């Protein structure tokens, strides 16, 4: 197909597609003449993935590029790809040199050890969680293990479901897409449903006041 | 206390504190002399709240201002404050005029009706969820009710726990802070734990490959 059809079917402007080619997020089309390139379904599929990561995941182009480089490298295994994706998504909270921060990070590390979770030391979610511990303590709402329990349980249930959805006998490219979708898009599903459930709980408790 | 002490204890620079006063996020101090203002613990508490909303919630100043205006208005009930907070947090996904989008939004509305949830039509989380439905379908991973069930269950469990934590006989200002903390900070707790649990599930499934 020509770039105009690729634009129609992906819902992205020709200008945006050319930008992604320049940024090496999308491979060039095959030269059909000196002025025209030919694109195929793989280009379309890639554009749809980029669009989802941009629009739903709100990821910067540089993060998407890091993810796609790992996706395209057949030597990269699923767990490594998962780590790359998490690292690209961020956010990378930079802990200040502060005793409250060190204590919170130790609490996070202890929690992960107690749960027996296999999580890399450099996983950005460790500091993301530590940041909330610091903020909650500062605000006079220190987090307790009892308070964390329902969150841990919810996270485990959802993660188990997700890993079951990803695995299967599909070819690598399909499994990889499925993993990206789980990590980036279903995180938004959980966030949106959490907010909706909070609103319902609030309406039932306070709605008549 | 003087502004320098307020700065030390809040961890924010004097410049930032003056900016928040100009932006009317923080009330002025009491005039102690022609050149010096006096601040109290309420200023400190407010600054800690602003800092948490900025740093953990990543909220823009305008959104924080809308939330704090509702917080300071004693006529605003808890459920209304919750709605104001959700609205200020966003994101406000603007649905394009597109049949896929309309279908996804109808799916979201039908799901909320079936669950019997009391959620305002204008709640931004409706379009946030619809956006993920559209993206998943476009990528060839259409979402099913079976797929949604564990997310719904997790969201309800966590939201119930949160509303129980917020309520009590505390004075309004404490209840209000607790609600904000639940909505903004515990959302990050859930996101961070979800990512950590995903990494663990991935390590156990793929770690040796």
CSV table of C-alpha atoms in Angstrom, one decimal:
chain,number,residue,atom,x,y,z
A,1,UNK,CA,0.0,0.0,0.0
A,2,UNK,CA,1.0,3.6,-0.4
A,3,UNK,CA,1.7,5.9,2.5
A,4,UNK,CA,-1.7,7.6,2.0
A,5,UNK,CA,-3.5,4.3,2.6
A,6,UNK,CA,-1.2,3.5,5.6
A,7,UNK,CA,-2.2,6.9,7.0
A,8,UNK,CA,-5.9,6.2,6.5
A,9,UNK,CA,-5.7,2.7,8.0
A,10,UNK,CA,-3.5,3.7,11.0
A,11,UNK,CA,-5.3,6.9,11.7
A,12,UNK,CA,-2.0,8.8,11.8
A,13,UNK,CA,-1.0,11.6,9.5
A,14,UNK,CA,1.5,11.1,6.7
A,15,UNK,CA,3.7,13.7,8.5
A,16,UNK,CA,3.6,11.6,11.7
A,17,UNK,CA,4.5,8.4,9.8
A,18,UNK,CA,7.4,10.1,8.1
A,19,UNK,CA,8.6,11.3,11.5
A,20,UNK,CA,8.5,7.8,12.9
A,21,UNK,CA,10.5,6.5,9.9
A,22,UNK,CA,13.1,9.3,10.5
A,23,UNK,CA,13.3,8.4,14.2
A,24,UNK,CA,13.7,4.7,13.2
A,25,UNK,CA,10.6,3.5,15.0
A,26,UNK,CA,9.2,2.3,11.7
A,27,UNK,CA,11.2,0.6,8.9
A,28,UNK,CA,11.3,2.3,5.6
A,29,UNK,CA,8.9,1.0,2.9
A,30,UNK,CA,10.2,-0.9,-0.1
A,31,UNK,CA,11.2,1.5,-3.0
A,32,UNK,CA,8.5,1.1,-5.7
A,33,UNK,CA,9.8,4.0,-7.8
A,34,UNK,CA,12.1,6.9,-7.2
A,35,UNK,CA,9.4,8.9,-5.5
A,36,UNK,CA,7.2,6.2,-4.1
A,37,UNK,CA,7.5,3.6,-1.3
A,38,UNK,CA,5.4,0.5,-0.8
A,39,UNK,CA,4.2,-0.5,2.7
A,40,UNK,CA,2.7,-3.7,4.0
A,41,UNK,CA,0.7,-5.0,6.9
A,42,UNK,CA,3.7,-5.2,9.2
A,43,UNK,CA,4.1,-1.4,8.9
A,44,UNK,CA,0.4,-1.0,9.7
A,45,UNK,CA,0.7,-3.3,12.8
A,46,UNK,CA,3.8,-1.5,14.0
A,47,UNK,CA,2.1,1.9,13.6
A,48,UNK,CA,-0.9,0.7,15.6
A,49,UNK,CA,1.4,-0.5,18.4
A,50,UNK,CA,3.3,2.8,18.4
A,51,UNK,CA,0.0,4.7,18.5
A,52,UNK,CA,-1.2,2.7,21.5
A,53,UNK,CA,2.0,3.2,23.4
A,54,UNK,CA,1.9,7.0,22.6
A,55,UNK,CA,-1.8,7.6,23.2
A,56,UNK,CA,-2.7,5.2,25.9
A,57,UNK,CA,0.7,4.7,27.5
A,58,UNK,CA,1.6,8.3,27.1
A,59,UNK,CA,5.2,7.1,26.4
A,60,UNK,CA,7.8,9.5,24.9
A,61,UNK,CA,9.2,8.5,21.5
A,62,UNK,CA,12.6,7.6,23.0
A,63,UNK,CA,11.0,5.1,25.4
A,64,UNK,CA,9.1,3.5,22.5
A,65,UNK,CA,12.3,3.3,20.5
A,66,UNK,CA,14.0,1.4,23.3
A,67,UNK,CA,11.1,-1.0,23.6
A,68,UNK,CA,10.8,-1.6,19.8
A,69,UNK,CA,14.6,-2.3,19.5
A,70,UNK,CA,14.2,-5.1,22.1
A,71,UNK,CA,11.0,-6.3,20.3
A,72,UNK,CA,12.9,-6.6,17.0
A,73,UNK,CA,15.9,-8.4,18.5
A,74,UNK,CA,15.0,-12.1,18.4
A,75,UNK,CA,17.8,-12.9,20.9
A,76,UNK,CA,16.0,-10.9,23.6
A,77,UNK,CA,14.0,-13.3,25.8
A,78,UNK,CA,10.5,-12.5,27.2
A,79,UNK,CA,11.7,-11.8,30.7
A,80,UNK,CA,14.5,-9.4,29.5
A,81,UNK,CA,11.9,-7.7,27.2
A,82,UNK,CA,9.6,-7.3,30.1
A,83,UNK,CA,12.5,-5.6,32.1
A,84,UNK,CA,13.3,-3.4,29.2
A,85,UNK,CA,9.7,-2.3,28.9
A,86,UNK,CA,9.4,-1.5,32.6
A,87,UNK,CA,12.6,0.4,32.5
A,88,UNK,CA,11.5,2.4,29.4
A,89,UNK,CA,8.1,3.2,30.9
A,90,UNK,CA,9.6,4.6,34.1
A,91,UNK,CA,9.1,6.9,35.9
A,92,UNK,CA,12.6,6.9,37.3
A,93,UNK,CA,12.2,8.5,40.7
A,94,UNK,CA,15.6,9.7,41.8
A,95,UNK,CA,15.9,9.2,45.6
A,96,UNK,CA,17.4,12.1,47.5
A,97,UNK,CA,20.1,11.3,50.0
A,98,UNK,CA,17.8,11.5,53.0
A,99,UNK,CA,17.2,9.1,55.9
A,100,UNK,CA,13.4,9.0,55.4
A,101,UNK,CA,14.0,7.9,51.8
A,102,UNK,CA,16.5,5.2,52.8
A,103,UNK,CA,14.1,3.9,55.4
A,104,UNK,CA,11.3,3.8,52.9
A,105,UNK,CA,13.4,2.0,50.3
A,106,UNK,CA,14.4,-0.5,52.9
A,107,UNK,CA,10.8,-1.1,53.7
A,108,UNK,CA,10.0,-1.7,50.1
A,109,UNK,CA,13.0,-4.1,49.7
A,110,UNK,CA,11.9,-6.0,52.9
A,111,UNK,CA,8.3,-6.3,51.6
A,112,UNK,CA,9.5,-7.8,48.3
A,113,UNK,CA,11.8,-10.2,50.2
A,114,UNK,CA,9.0,-11.3,52.5
A,115,UNK,CA,6.6,-11.8,49.6
A,116,UNK,CA,9.4,-13.9,47.9
A,117,UNK,CA,9.0,-11.8,44.7
A,118,UNK,CA,11.8,-12.1,42.1
A,119,UNK,CA,12.3,-8.4,41.2
A,120,UNK,CA,15.5,-6.8,40.0
A,121,UNK,CA,17.2,-4.3,42.3
A,122,UNK,CA,17.1,-1.7,39.6
A,123,UNK,CA,13.4,-2.1,38.8
A,124,UNK,CA,12.0,1.5,38.8
A,125,UNK,CA,8.8,0.4,40.6
A,126,UNK,CA,10.9,-0.1,43.8
A,127,UNK,CA,11.5,3.6,44.0
A,128,UNK,CA,8.1,4.5,42.8
A,129,UNK,CA,6.6,2.5,45.7
A,130,UNK,CA,9.2,4.0,48.2
A,131,UNK,CA,8.2,7.5,47.0
A,132,UNK,CA,4.6,6.9,48.1
A,133,UNK,CA,5.8,5.5,51.5
A,134,UNK,CA,7.8,8.7,52.1
A,135,UNK,CA,4.9,11.0,51.0
A,136,UNK,CA,2.3,9.1,53.1
A,137,UNK,CA,4.5,9.2,56.2
A,138,UNK,CA,5.2,12.9,55.7
A,139,UNK,CA,1.5,13.6,55.5
A,140,UNK,CA,0.8,11.7,58.7
A,141,UNK,CA,-0.7,8.7,57.1
A,142,UNK,CA,2.1,6.1,57.5
A,143,UNK,CA,1.4,3.0,55.5
A,144,UNK,CA,1.1,-0.3,57.4
A,145,UNK,CA,1.3,-3.9,56.3
A,146,UNK,CA,-2.4,-4.3,57.0
A,147,UNK,CA,-3.1,-1.4,54.7
A,148,UNK,CA,-0.9,-2.9,51.9
A,149,UNK,CA,-2.4,-6.3,52.0
A,150,UNK,CA,-5.4,-5.7,49.7
A,151,UNK,CA,-3.2,-4.0,47.2
A,152,UNK,CA,-0.7,-6.8,47.2
A,153,UNK,CA,-3.5,-9.3,46.8
A,154,UNK,CA,-5.1,-7.3,43.9
A,155,UNK,CA,-1.7,-6.9,42.2
A,156,UNK,CA,-0.9,-10.6,42.4
A,157,UNK,CA,-4.3,-11.7,41.1
A,158,UNK,CA,-4.1,-9.4,38.2
A,159,UNK,CA,-0.5,-10.2,37.4
A,160,UNK,CA,-1.1,-14.0,37.4
A,161,UNK,CA,-4.1,-13.5,35.1
A,162,UNK,CA,-1.9,-11.4,32.8
A,163,UNK,CA,1.0,-13.9,32.5
A,164,UNK,CA,-1.5,-16.6,31.7
A,165,UNK,CA,-3.0,-14.4,29.0
A,166,UNK,CA,0.5,-13.7,27.5
A,167,UNK,CA,1.8,-17.2,27.3
A,168,UNK,CA,0.8,-19.8,24.8
A,169,UNK,CA,2.2,-21.3,21.6
A,170,UNK,CA,1.9,-18.1,19.6
A,171,UNK,CA,4.9,-17.0,17.5
A,172,UNK,CA,7.3,-14.7,19.3
A,173,UNK,CA,6.0,-11.5,17.7
A,174,UNK,CA,2.5,-12.2,18.9
A,175,UNK,CA,3.7,-13.1,22.4
A,176,UNK,CA,5.8,-9.9,22.5
A,177,UNK,CA,2.9,-7.8,21.5
A,178,UNK,CA,0.6,-9.4,24.0
A,179,UNK,CA,3.2,-8.8,26.7
A,180,UNK,CA,3.5,-5.1,25.8
A,181,UNK,CA,-0.3,-4.8,25.7
A,182,UNK,CA,-0.5,-6.3,29.2
A,183,UNK,CA,2.2,-4.1,30.7
A,184,UNK,CA,1.2,-0.8,29.2
A,185,UNK,CA,-2.5,-0.9,28.2
A,186,UNK,CA,-3.9,-3.1,31.0
A,187,UNK,CA,-2.2,-0.9,33.6
A,188,UNK,CA,-4.6,1.8,32.3
A,189,UNK,CA,-7.5,-0.6,32.5
A,190,UNK,CA,-6.7,-1.2,36.2
A,191,UNK,CA,-6.3,2.5,36.9
A,192,UNK,CA,-9.5,3.4,35.2
A,193,UNK,CA,-11.5,0.6,36.9
A,194,UNK,CA,-10.0,1.6,40.3
A,195,UNK,CA,-11.2,5.2,39.9
A,196,UNK,CA,-14.6,4.0,38.8
A,197,UNK,CA,-14.9,1.7,41.7
A,198,UNK,CA,-13.7,4.4,44.1
A,199,UNK,CA,-16.4,6.8,42.7
A,200,UNK,CA,-19.1,4.1,43.3
A,201,UNK,CA,-17.9,3.4,46.8
A,202,UNK,CA,-17.9,7.2,47.5
A,203,UNK,CA,-21.4,7.6,46.0
A,204,UNK,CA,-22.8,4.8,48.2
A,205,UNK,CA,-21.1,6.1,51.4
A,206,UNK,CA,-21.5,9.8,50.9
A,207,UNK,CA,-23.9,10.3,48.0
A,208,UNK,CA,-26.8,11.5,50.0
A,209,UNK,CA,-25.0,13.9,52.3
B,1,UNK,CA,7.8,30.2,62.2
B,2,UNK,CA,9.6,32.2,59.6
B,3,UNK,CA,9.6,31.2,55.9
B,4,UNK,CA,13.1,29.8,56.2
B,5,UNK,CA,12.0,27.3,58.9
B,6,UNK,CA,8.9,26.5,56.8
B,7,UNK,CA,11.3,25.8,53.9
B,8,UNK,CA,13.5,23.5,56.0
B,9,UNK,CA,10.6,21.5,57.4
B,10,UNK,CA,8.6,21.2,54.1
B,11,UNK,CA,11.7,20.4,52.0
B,12,UNK,CA,10.6,23.1,49.5
B,13,UNK,CA,12.7,26.1,48.6
B,14,UNK,CA,11.7,29.6,49.8
B,15,UNK,CA,11.2,30.5,46.1
B,16,UNK,CA,8.8,27.6,45.6
B,17,UNK,CA,6.8,28.6,48.7
B,18,UNK,CA,6.5,32.2,47.5
B,19,UNK,CA,5.3,30.8,44.1
B,20,UNK,CA,2.6,28.8,45.8
B,21,UNK,CA,1.5,31.9,47.8
B,22,UNK,CA,1.3,34.0,44.6
B,23,UNK,CA,-0.7,31.2,42.9
B,24,UNK,CA,-3.0,31.1,45.9
B,25,UNK,CA,-2.3,27.5,46.7
B,26,UNK,CA,-1.0,28.5,50.1
B,27,UNK,CA,-2.5,31.3,52.3
B,28,UNK,CA,-0.3,34.3,53.1
B,29,UNK,CA,1.4,34.2,56.5
B,30,UNK,CA,0.4,36.6,59.2
B,31,UNK,CA,2.3,39.9,59.0
B,32,UNK,CA,4.8,40.0,61.9
B,33,UNK,CA,6.5,43.2,60.7
B,34,UNK,CA,6.7,45.1,57.5
B,35,UNK,CA,9.2,42.7,56.1
B,36,UNK,CA,8.4,39.4,57.8
B,37,UNK,CA,5.5,37.0,57.8
B,38,UNK,CA,4.7,34.3,60.4
B,39,UNK,CA,3.6,30.8,59.4
B,40,UNK,CA,2.1,28.0,61.4
B,41,UNK,CA,1.6,24.3,61.3
B,42,UNK,CA,-1.4,24.6,58.9
B,43,UNK,CA,1.0,26.2,56.3
B,44,UNK,CA,3.4,23.3,56.8
B,45,UNK,CA,0.6,20.7,56.5
B,46,UNK,CA,-0.7,22.3,53.3
B,47,UNK,CA,2.8,22.4,51.8
B,48,UNK,CA,3.3,18.8,52.5
B,49,UNK,CA,0.0,18.0,50.8
B,50,UNK,CA,0.9,20.1,47.7
B,51,UNK,CA,4.3,18.5,47.5
B,52,UNK,CA,2.8,15.0,47.6
B,53,UNK,CA,0.3,15.9,44.9
B,54,UNK,CA,3.1,17.4,42.8
B,55,UNK,CA,5.7,14.8,43.3
B,56,UNK,CA,3.8,11.6,43.6
B,57,UNK,CA,0.6,12.5,41.8
B,58,UNK,CA,2.5,14.5,39.1
B,59,UNK,CA,-0.4,17.0,39.1
B,60,UNK,CA,-0.1,20.4,37.5
B,61,UNK,CA,-0.5,23.5,39.7
B,62,UNK,CA,-3.8,24.3,38.2
B,63,UNK,CA,-5.3,20.9,39.1
B,64,UNK,CA,-4.0,21.2,42.7
B,65,UNK,CA,-5.5,24.6,42.9
B,66,UNK,CA,-9.0,23.3,41.9
B,67,UNK,CA,-8.6,20.5,44.5
B,68,UNK,CA,-7.6,22.8,47.3
B,69,UNK,CA,-10.3,25.3,46.6
B,70,UNK,CA,-12.8,22.4,47.1
B,71,UNK,CA,-10.9,21.3,50.2
B,72,UNK,CA,-11.2,24.7,51.8
B,73,UNK,CA,-14.9,25.1,51.1
B,74,UNK,CA,-16.7,23.6,54.0
B,75,UNK,CA,-19.9,23.4,52.0
B,76,UNK,CA,-18.4,20.9,49.6
B,77,UNK,CA,-19.4,17.4,50.7
B,78,UNK,CA,-17.1,14.4,50.6
B,79,UNK,CA,-18.6,12.9,47.4
B,80,UNK,CA,-18.5,16.2,45.6
B,81,UNK,CA,-14.9,16.6,46.7
B,82,UNK,CA,-14.1,13.2,45.3
B,83,UNK,CA,-15.6,14.1,42.0
B,84,UNK,CA,-13.7,17.4,41.9
B,85,UNK,CA,-10.4,15.5,42.6
B,86,UNK,CA,-11.0,12.9,39.9
B,87,UNK,CA,-11.9,15.6,37.4
B,88,UNK,CA,-8.8,17.6,38.3
B,89,UNK,CA,-6.5,14.6,38.1
B,90,UNK,CA,-7.8,13.7,34.6
B,91,UNK,CA,-6.5,12.8,32.0
B,92,UNK,CA,-9.4,14.1,29.9
B,93,UNK,CA,-9.3,11.9,26.9
B,94,UNK,CA,-11.2,13.7,24.1
B,95,UNK,CA,-13.0,11.0,22.1
B,96,UNK,CA,-12.8,11.5,18.3
B,97,UNK,CA,-16.1,11.3,16.3
B,98,UNK,CA,-15.5,7.7,15.2
B,99,UNK,CA,-17.7,4.6,15.3
B,100,UNK,CA,-15.1,2.5,17.1
B,101,UNK,CA,-14.9,5.1,19.8
B,102,UNK,CA,-18.6,5.3,20.2
B,103,UNK,CA,-18.9,1.5,20.4
B,104,UNK,CA,-16.1,1.4,23.1
B,105,UNK,CA,-17.7,4.1,25.1
B,106,UNK,CA,-21.1,2.2,24.9
B,107,UNK,CA,-19.3,-1.0,26.1
B,108,UNK,CA,-17.9,1.0,29.1
B,109,UNK,CA,-21.3,2.5,29.9
B,110,UNK,CA,-22.9,-1.0,29.7
B,111,UNK,CA,-20.3,-2.5,31.9
B,112,UNK,CA,-20.8,0.2,34.6
B,113,UNK,CA,-24.6,-0.3,34.4
B,114,UNK,CA,-24.3,-4.1,34.7
B,115,UNK,CA,-22.0,-3.7,37.7
B,116,UNK,CA,-24.6,-1.4,39.2
B,117,UNK,CA,-21.9,1.2,39.8
B,118,UNK,CA,-22.9,4.8,40.6
B,119,UNK,CA,-20.6,6.8,38.4
B,120,UNK,CA,-21.2,10.2,36.9
B,121,UNK,CA,-21.6,10.4,33.1
B,122,UNK,CA,-18.8,13.0,33.0
B,123,UNK,CA,-16.3,10.9,35.1
B,124,UNK,CA,-13.1,11.1,33.1
B,125,UNK,CA,-12.3,7.5,33.9
B,126,UNK,CA,-15.1,6.4,31.5
B,127,UNK,CA,-13.2,7.7,28.5
B,128,UNK,CA,-9.9,6.6,29.9
B,129,UNK,CA,-11.3,3.0,30.0
B,130,UNK,CA,-12.9,3.4,26.5
B,131,UNK,CA,-9.6,4.5,25.1
B,132,UNK,CA,-7.9,1.3,26.2
B,133,UNK,CA,-10.8,-0.7,24.7
B,134,UNK,CA,-10.3,1.0,21.3
B,135,UNK,CA,-6.5,0.5,21.4
B,136,UNK,CA,-6.8,-3.1,22.4
B,137,UNK,CA,-9.3,-3.8,19.6
B,138,UNK,CA,-7.1,-2.0,17.1
B,139,UNK,CA,-4.1,-4.1,18.1
B,140,UNK,CA,-6.0,-7.3,17.6
B,141,UNK,CA,-6.4,-8.0,21.3
B,142,UNK,CA,-10.1,-7.2,21.9
B,143,UNK,CA,-11.0,-7.1,25.5
B,144,UNK,CA,-13.6,-9.6,26.8
B,145,UNK,CA,-15.7,-9.7,29.9
B,146,UNK,CA,-13.7,-12.7,31.1
B,147,UNK,CA,-10.6,-10.7,30.7
B,148,UNK,CA,-12.0,-7.8,32.6
B,149,UNK,CA,-13.3,-9.8,35.6
B,150,UNK,CA,-10.1,-10.0,37.6
B,151,UNK,CA,-9.5,-6.3,37.1
B,152,UNK,CA,-13.0,-5.4,38.3
B,153,UNK,CA,-12.6,-7.7,41.3
B,154,UNK,CA,-9.3,-6.2,42.2
B,155,UNK,CA,-10.6,-2.6,41.8
B,156,UNK,CA,-13.7,-3.3,44.0
B,157,UNK,CA,-11.6,-4.9,46.7
B,158,UNK,CA,-9.2,-2.1,46.9
B,159,UNK,CA,-11.9,0.7,46.6
B,160,UNK,CA,-13.9,-0.9,49.5
B,161,UNK,CA,-10.8,-1.0,51.6
B,162,UNK,CA,-10.1,2.6,50.8
B,163,UNK,CA,-13.5,4.0,51.7
B,164,UNK,CA,-13.3,2.1,55.0
B,165,UNK,CA,-10.0,3.8,55.7
B,166,UNK,CA,-11.2,7.2,54.9
B,167,UNK,CA,-14.4,7.3,57.0
B,168,UNK,CA,-14.5,7.7,60.7
B,169,UNK,CA,-15.3,10.4,63.1
B,170,UNK,CA,-12.2,12.5,62.3
B,171,UNK,CA,-12.8,16.2,61.7
B,172,UNK,CA,-13.5,17.2,58.0
B,173,UNK,CA,-10.0,18.4,57.3
B,174,UNK,CA,-8.5,15.0,58.3
B,175,UNK,CA,-11.2,13.1,56.3
B,176,UNK,CA,-10.5,15.3,53.3
B,177,UNK,CA,-6.8,14.7,53.5
B,178,UNK,CA,-7.3,11.0,53.9
B,179,UNK,CA,-9.6,10.9,50.8
B,180,UNK,CA,-7.0,12.8,48.7
B,181,UNK,CA,-4.3,10.5,49.9
B,182,UNK,CA,-6.4,7.5,48.9
B,183,UNK,CA,-7.2,8.8,45.5
B,184,UNK,CA,-3.8,10.1,44.4
B,185,UNK,CA,-1.1,8.4,46.4
B,186,UNK,CA,-2.7,4.9,46.8
B,187,UNK,CA,-3.2,4.8,43.0
B,188,UNK,CA,0.5,4.9,42.7
B,189,UNK,CA,0.8,2.2,45.4
B,190,UNK,CA,-1.4,0.0,43.3
B,191,UNK,CA,0.5,0.8,40.0
B,192,UNK,CA,3.9,0.1,41.6
B,193,UNK,CA,2.8,-3.2,43.2
B,194,UNK,CA,1.1,-4.3,39.9
B,195,UNK,CA,4.5,-3.7,38.1
B,196,UNK,CA,6.4,-5.6,40.8
B,197,UNK,CA,4.0,-8.5,40.8
B,198,UNK,CA,4.2,-8.6,36.9
B,199,UNK,CA,8.0,-8.8,37.1
B,200,UNK,CA,7.8,-11.6,39.6
B,201,UNK,CA,5.3,-13.5,37.5
B,202,UNK,CA,7.5,-13.0,34.4
B,203,UNK,CA,10.6,-14.1,36.3
B,204,UNK,CA,8.9,-17.3,37.4
B,205,UNK,CA,7.5,-18.0,33.9
B,206,UNK,CA,10.4,-16.9,31.7
B,207,UNK,CA,13.3,-16.3,34.0
B,208,UNK,CA,15.3,-19.4,33.0
B,209,UNK,CA,14.8,-19.0,29.3
